[in-house]
Coordinates of C-alpha atoms in Angstrom, one line a residue:
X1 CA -46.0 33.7 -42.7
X2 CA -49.2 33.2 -44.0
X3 CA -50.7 33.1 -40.3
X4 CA -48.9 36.5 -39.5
X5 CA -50.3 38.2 -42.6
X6 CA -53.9 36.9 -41.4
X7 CA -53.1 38.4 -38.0
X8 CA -52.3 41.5 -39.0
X9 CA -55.2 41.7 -41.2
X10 CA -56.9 41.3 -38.3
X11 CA -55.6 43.9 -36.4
X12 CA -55.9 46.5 -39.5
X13 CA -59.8 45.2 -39.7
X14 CA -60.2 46.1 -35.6
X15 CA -58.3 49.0 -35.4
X16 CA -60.1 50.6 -38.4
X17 CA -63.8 49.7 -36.9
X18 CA -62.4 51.1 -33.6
X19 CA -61.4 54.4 -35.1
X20 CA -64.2 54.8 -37.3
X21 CA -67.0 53.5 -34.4
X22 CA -66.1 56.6 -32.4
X23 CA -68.6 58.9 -34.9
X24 CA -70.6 56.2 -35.5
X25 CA -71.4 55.8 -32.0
X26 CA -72.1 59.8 -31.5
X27 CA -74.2 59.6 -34.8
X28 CA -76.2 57.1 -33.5
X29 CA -76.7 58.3 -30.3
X30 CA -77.9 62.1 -32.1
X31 CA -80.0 59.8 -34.9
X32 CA -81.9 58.7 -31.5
X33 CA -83.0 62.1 -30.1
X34 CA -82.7 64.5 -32.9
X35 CA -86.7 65.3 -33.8
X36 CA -87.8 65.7 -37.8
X37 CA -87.5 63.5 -40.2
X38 CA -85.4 66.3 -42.1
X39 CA -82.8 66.1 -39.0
X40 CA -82.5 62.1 -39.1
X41 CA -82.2 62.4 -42.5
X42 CA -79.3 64.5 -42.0
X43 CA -77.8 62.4 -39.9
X44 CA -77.8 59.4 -41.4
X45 CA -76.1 61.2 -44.2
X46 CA -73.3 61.4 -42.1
X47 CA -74.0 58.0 -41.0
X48 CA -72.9 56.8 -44.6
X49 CA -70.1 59.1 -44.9
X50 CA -68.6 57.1 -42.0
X51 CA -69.5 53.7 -43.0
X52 CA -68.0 54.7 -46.9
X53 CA -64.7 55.9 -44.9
X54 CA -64.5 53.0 -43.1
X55 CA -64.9 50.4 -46.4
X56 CA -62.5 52.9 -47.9
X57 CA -59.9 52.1 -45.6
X58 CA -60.0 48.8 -45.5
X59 CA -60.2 48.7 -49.3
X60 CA -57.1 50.4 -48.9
X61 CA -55.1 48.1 -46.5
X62 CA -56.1 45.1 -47.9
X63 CA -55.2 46.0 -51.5
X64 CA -51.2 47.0 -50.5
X65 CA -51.6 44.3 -47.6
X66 CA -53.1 41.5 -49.1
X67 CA -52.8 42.2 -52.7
X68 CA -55.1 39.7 -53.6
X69 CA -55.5 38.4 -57.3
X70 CA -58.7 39.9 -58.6
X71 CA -60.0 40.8 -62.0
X72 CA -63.0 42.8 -62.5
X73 CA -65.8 43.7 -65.4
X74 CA -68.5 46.2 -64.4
X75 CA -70.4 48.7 -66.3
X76 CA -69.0 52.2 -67.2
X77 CA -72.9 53.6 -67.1
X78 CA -72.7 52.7 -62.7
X79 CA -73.1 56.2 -61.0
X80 CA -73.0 57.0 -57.3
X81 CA -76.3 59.5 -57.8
X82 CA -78.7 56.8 -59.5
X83 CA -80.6 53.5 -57.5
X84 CA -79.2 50.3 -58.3
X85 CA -80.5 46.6 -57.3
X86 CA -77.3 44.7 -57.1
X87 CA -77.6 40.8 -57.1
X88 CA -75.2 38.4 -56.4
X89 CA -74.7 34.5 -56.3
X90 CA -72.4 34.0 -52.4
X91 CA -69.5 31.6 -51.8
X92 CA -67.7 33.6 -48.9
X93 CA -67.5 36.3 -46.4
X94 CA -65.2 37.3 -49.0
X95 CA -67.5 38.4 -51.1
X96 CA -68.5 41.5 -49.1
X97 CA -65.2 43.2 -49.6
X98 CA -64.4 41.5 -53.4
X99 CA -67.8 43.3 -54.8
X100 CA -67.0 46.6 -52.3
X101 CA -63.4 46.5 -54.1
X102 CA -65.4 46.4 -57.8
X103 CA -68.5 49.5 -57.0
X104 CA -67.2 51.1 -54.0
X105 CA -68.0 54.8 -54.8
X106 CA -69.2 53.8 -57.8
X107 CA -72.6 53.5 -56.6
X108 CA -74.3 54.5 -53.7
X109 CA -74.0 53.6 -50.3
X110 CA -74.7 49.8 -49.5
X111 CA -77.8 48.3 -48.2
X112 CA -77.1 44.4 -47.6
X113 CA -80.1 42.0 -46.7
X114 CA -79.0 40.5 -43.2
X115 CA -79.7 37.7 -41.1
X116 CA -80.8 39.0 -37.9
X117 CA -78.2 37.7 -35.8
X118 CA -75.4 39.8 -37.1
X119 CA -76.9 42.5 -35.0
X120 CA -75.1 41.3 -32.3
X121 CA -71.5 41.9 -33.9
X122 CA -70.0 44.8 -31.8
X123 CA -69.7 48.3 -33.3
X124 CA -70.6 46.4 -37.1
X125 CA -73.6 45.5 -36.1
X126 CA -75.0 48.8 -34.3
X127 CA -73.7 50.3 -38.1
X128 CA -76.1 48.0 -39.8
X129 CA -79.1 48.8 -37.3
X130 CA -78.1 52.8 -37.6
X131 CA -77.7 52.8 -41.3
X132 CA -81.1 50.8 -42.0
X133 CA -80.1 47.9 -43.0
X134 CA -83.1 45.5 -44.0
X135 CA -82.7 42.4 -41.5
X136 CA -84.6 39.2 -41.7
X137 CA -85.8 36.5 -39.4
X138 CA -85.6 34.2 -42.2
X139 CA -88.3 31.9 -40.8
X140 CA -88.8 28.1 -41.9
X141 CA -92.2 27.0 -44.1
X142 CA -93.2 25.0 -41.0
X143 CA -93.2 27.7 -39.1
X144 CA -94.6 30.3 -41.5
X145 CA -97.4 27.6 -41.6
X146 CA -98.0 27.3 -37.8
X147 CA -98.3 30.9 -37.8
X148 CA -98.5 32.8 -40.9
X149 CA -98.4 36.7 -39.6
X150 CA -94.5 35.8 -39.4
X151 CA -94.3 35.7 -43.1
X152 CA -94.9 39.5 -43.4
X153 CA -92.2 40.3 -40.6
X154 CA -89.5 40.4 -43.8
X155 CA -91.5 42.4 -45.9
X156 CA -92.0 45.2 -43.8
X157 CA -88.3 45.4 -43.5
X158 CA -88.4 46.0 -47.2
X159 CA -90.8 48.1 -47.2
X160 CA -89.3 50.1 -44.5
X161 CA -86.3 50.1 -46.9
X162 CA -87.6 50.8 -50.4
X163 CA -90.5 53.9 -48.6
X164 CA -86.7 55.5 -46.9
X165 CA -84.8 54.8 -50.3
X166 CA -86.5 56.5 -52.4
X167 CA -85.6 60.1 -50.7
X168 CA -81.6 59.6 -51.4
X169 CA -79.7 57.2 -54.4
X170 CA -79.6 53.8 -52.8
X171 CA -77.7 50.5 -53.9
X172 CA -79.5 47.3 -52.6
X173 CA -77.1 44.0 -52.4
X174 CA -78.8 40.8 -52.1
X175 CA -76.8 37.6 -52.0
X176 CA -80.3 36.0 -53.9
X177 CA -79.2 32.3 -52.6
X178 CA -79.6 33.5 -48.9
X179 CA -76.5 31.6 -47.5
X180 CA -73.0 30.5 -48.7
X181 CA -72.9 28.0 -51.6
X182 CA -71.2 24.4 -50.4
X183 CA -71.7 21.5 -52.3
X184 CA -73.3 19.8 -49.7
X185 CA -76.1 22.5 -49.3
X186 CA -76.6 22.3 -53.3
X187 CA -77.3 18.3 -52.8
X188 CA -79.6 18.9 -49.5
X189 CA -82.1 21.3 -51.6
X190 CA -81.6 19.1 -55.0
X191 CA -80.3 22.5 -56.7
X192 CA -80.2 22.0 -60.5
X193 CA -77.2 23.9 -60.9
X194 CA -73.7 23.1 -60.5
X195 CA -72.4 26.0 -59.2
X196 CA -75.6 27.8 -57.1
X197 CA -78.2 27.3 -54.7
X198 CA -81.5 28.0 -55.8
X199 CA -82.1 31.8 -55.8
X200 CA -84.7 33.3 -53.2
X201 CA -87.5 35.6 -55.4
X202 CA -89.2 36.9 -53.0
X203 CA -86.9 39.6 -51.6
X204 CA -85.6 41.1 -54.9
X205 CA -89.5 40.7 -55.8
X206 CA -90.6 43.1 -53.5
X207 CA -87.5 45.3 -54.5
X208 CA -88.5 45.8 -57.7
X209 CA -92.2 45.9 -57.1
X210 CA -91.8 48.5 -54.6
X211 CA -89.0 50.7 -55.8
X212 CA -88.6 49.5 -59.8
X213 CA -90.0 52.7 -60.8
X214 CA -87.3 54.4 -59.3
X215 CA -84.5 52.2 -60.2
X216 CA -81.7 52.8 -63.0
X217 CA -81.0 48.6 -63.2
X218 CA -80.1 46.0 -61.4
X219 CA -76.1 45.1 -61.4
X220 CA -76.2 41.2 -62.1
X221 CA -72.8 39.9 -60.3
X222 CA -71.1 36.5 -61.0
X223 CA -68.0 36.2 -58.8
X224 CA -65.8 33.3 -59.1
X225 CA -63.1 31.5 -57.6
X226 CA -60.3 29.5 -58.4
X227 CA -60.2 28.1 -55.0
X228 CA -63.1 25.6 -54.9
X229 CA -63.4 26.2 -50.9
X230 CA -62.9 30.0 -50.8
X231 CA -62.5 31.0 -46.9
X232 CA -62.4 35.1 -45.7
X233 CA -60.0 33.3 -43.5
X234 CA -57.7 32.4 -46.0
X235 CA -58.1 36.1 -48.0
X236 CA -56.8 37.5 -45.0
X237 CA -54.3 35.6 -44.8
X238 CA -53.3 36.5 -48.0
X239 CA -53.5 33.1 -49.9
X240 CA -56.7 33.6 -51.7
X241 CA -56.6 32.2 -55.0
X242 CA -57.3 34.4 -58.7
X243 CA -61.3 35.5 -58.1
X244 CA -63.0 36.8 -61.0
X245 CA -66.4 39.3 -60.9
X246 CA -68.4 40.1 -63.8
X247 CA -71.1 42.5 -63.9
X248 CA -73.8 43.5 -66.0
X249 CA -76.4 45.5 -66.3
X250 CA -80.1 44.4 -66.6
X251 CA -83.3 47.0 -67.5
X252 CA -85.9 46.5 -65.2
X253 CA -89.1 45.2 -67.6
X254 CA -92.1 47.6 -66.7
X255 CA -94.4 44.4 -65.3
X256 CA -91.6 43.9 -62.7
X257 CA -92.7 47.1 -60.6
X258 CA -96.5 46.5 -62.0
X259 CA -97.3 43.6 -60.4
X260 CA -97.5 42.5 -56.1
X261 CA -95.3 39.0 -56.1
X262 CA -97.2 37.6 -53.0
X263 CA -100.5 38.6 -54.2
X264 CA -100.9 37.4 -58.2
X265 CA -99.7 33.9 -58.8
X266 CA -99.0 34.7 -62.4
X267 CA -96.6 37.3 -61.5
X268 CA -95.4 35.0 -59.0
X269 CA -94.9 32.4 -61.7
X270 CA -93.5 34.7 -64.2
X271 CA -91.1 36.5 -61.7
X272 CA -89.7 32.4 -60.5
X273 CA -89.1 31.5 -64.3
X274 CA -87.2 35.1 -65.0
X275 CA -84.9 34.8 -61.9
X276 CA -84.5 30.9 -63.0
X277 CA -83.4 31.8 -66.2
X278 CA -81.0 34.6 -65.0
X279 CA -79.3 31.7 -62.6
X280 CA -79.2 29.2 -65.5
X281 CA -76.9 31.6 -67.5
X282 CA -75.2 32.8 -64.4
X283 CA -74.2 28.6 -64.2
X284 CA -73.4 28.3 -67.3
X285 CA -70.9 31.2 -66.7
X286 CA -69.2 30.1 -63.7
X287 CA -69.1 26.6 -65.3
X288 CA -67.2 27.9 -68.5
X289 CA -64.8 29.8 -66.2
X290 CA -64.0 26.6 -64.0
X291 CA -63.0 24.9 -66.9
X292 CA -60.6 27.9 -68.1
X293 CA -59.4 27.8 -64.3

């Protein structure tokens, strides 16, 4: 049964990007040649439309389908015309559509931080690259080292963002760890938490230094799991155990969006012992949930 339910998930997931790639395709296509700024702006209106229809739809499916076990605490004060920096600690592909399920519509339009090579996924990806998603290259110190011009590569992706958000409300997601947590991965990097990796600054850095101004918070998620191996496998299959999200809302101190992360040290500094301390309490609330799982 369980591997029925997870095929027909499947299908619902295809048949829903099929449907919904047909406009994304045309959009695309007229984003390409349309001249003005004023036109592709237009455009990629309709862009997001689409890409909201098609997360609404699968929202909808996999609620009635799936009917997974999910209990939510957000903020009344979210609103789909305000900028948000939404943070997140990552244990599954599941995440994705277990946050989407919590704010969809209830802020704006998505902006994820991607790894490069989900480009490549057909129809999903050319939605990421139409839409403007950020993608990063996500280079290693050694070879930032050997060649340090690659280190800028992921900022101007940023910037490219945070210069085009601040035209139209905008909600930035960032999975801060930069890859799924595994127990394993927590003991390669000696992460002093139980529960996380340790959290990348320097993209929500830039965020906030670029855009903070502009921003009405940033949406701290914790999402936890019952299951200690969540899988989006298993969630569409159906068998995903209880997963809890909590939200909360965080001002955005004025030397956040005063300060250039990777040109002061001190702010640097400052910025590495704030996030820190946010993880720390973030632990300490996934721990305390554990032991009432």
């Amino acid at each position: 049964m369980a591997i029925f339910t997870g095929m027909v998930s499947i299908l619902l997931l295809t048949l829903n990007t099929l449907f919904w790639g047909v406009p994304l395709i045309a959009l695309t296509l007229l984003k390409v040649i349309v001249p003005g700024q004023r036109y592709r702006a237009w455009v990629l209106k309709a862009l997001c439309a689409v890409a909201l229809n098609w997360i609404g739809v699968n929202l909808w499916w996999m609620k009635r389908w799936l009917k997974p076990r999910v209990a939510f605490s957000v903020p009344d004060s979210l609103s789909p015309d305000q900028w948000w920096l939404v943070i997140s600690n990552h244990r599954s592909w599941t995440d994705i559509f277990i946050l989407l399920m919590a704010v969809h519509r209830r802020v704006p339009m998505p902006r994820f931080f991607l790894k490069r090579q989900l480009i490549w996924i057909p129809i999903v990806g050319l939605a990421f690259w139409a839409l403007e998603f950020p993608f990063m290259r996500r280079f290693t110190r050694e070879q930032i080292e050997a060649n340090p011009k690659l280190a800028t590569i992921d900022r101007q992706s940023t910037e490219l963002m945070c210069r085009q958000a601040r035209h139209a409300p905008i909600a930035i997601f960032n999975f801060v760890e930069g890859t799924r947590f595994t127990p394993a991965k927590r003991d390669a990097q000696q992460s002093p938490y139980q529960h996380l990796l340790r959290p990348k600054a320097g993209g929500i850095s830039q965020v906030l230094s670029l855009l903070g101004d502009q921003l009405n918070g940033i949406l701290d998620v914790t999402i936890s799991y019952a299951n200690p191996s969540p899988t989006f496998w298993g969630f569409l299959c159906g068998q995903e155990a209880p997963v809890t999200l909590h939200a909360r809302q965080l001002a955005i101190p004025q030397w956040m969006y005063e300060s250039n992360h990777h040109d002061e040290k001190q702010h640097k500094e400052r910025f590495h012992a704030w996030i820190n301390s946010l993880w720390q309490e973030k632990d300490a609330l996934l721990d305390s949930q554990t032991d009432h799982d």
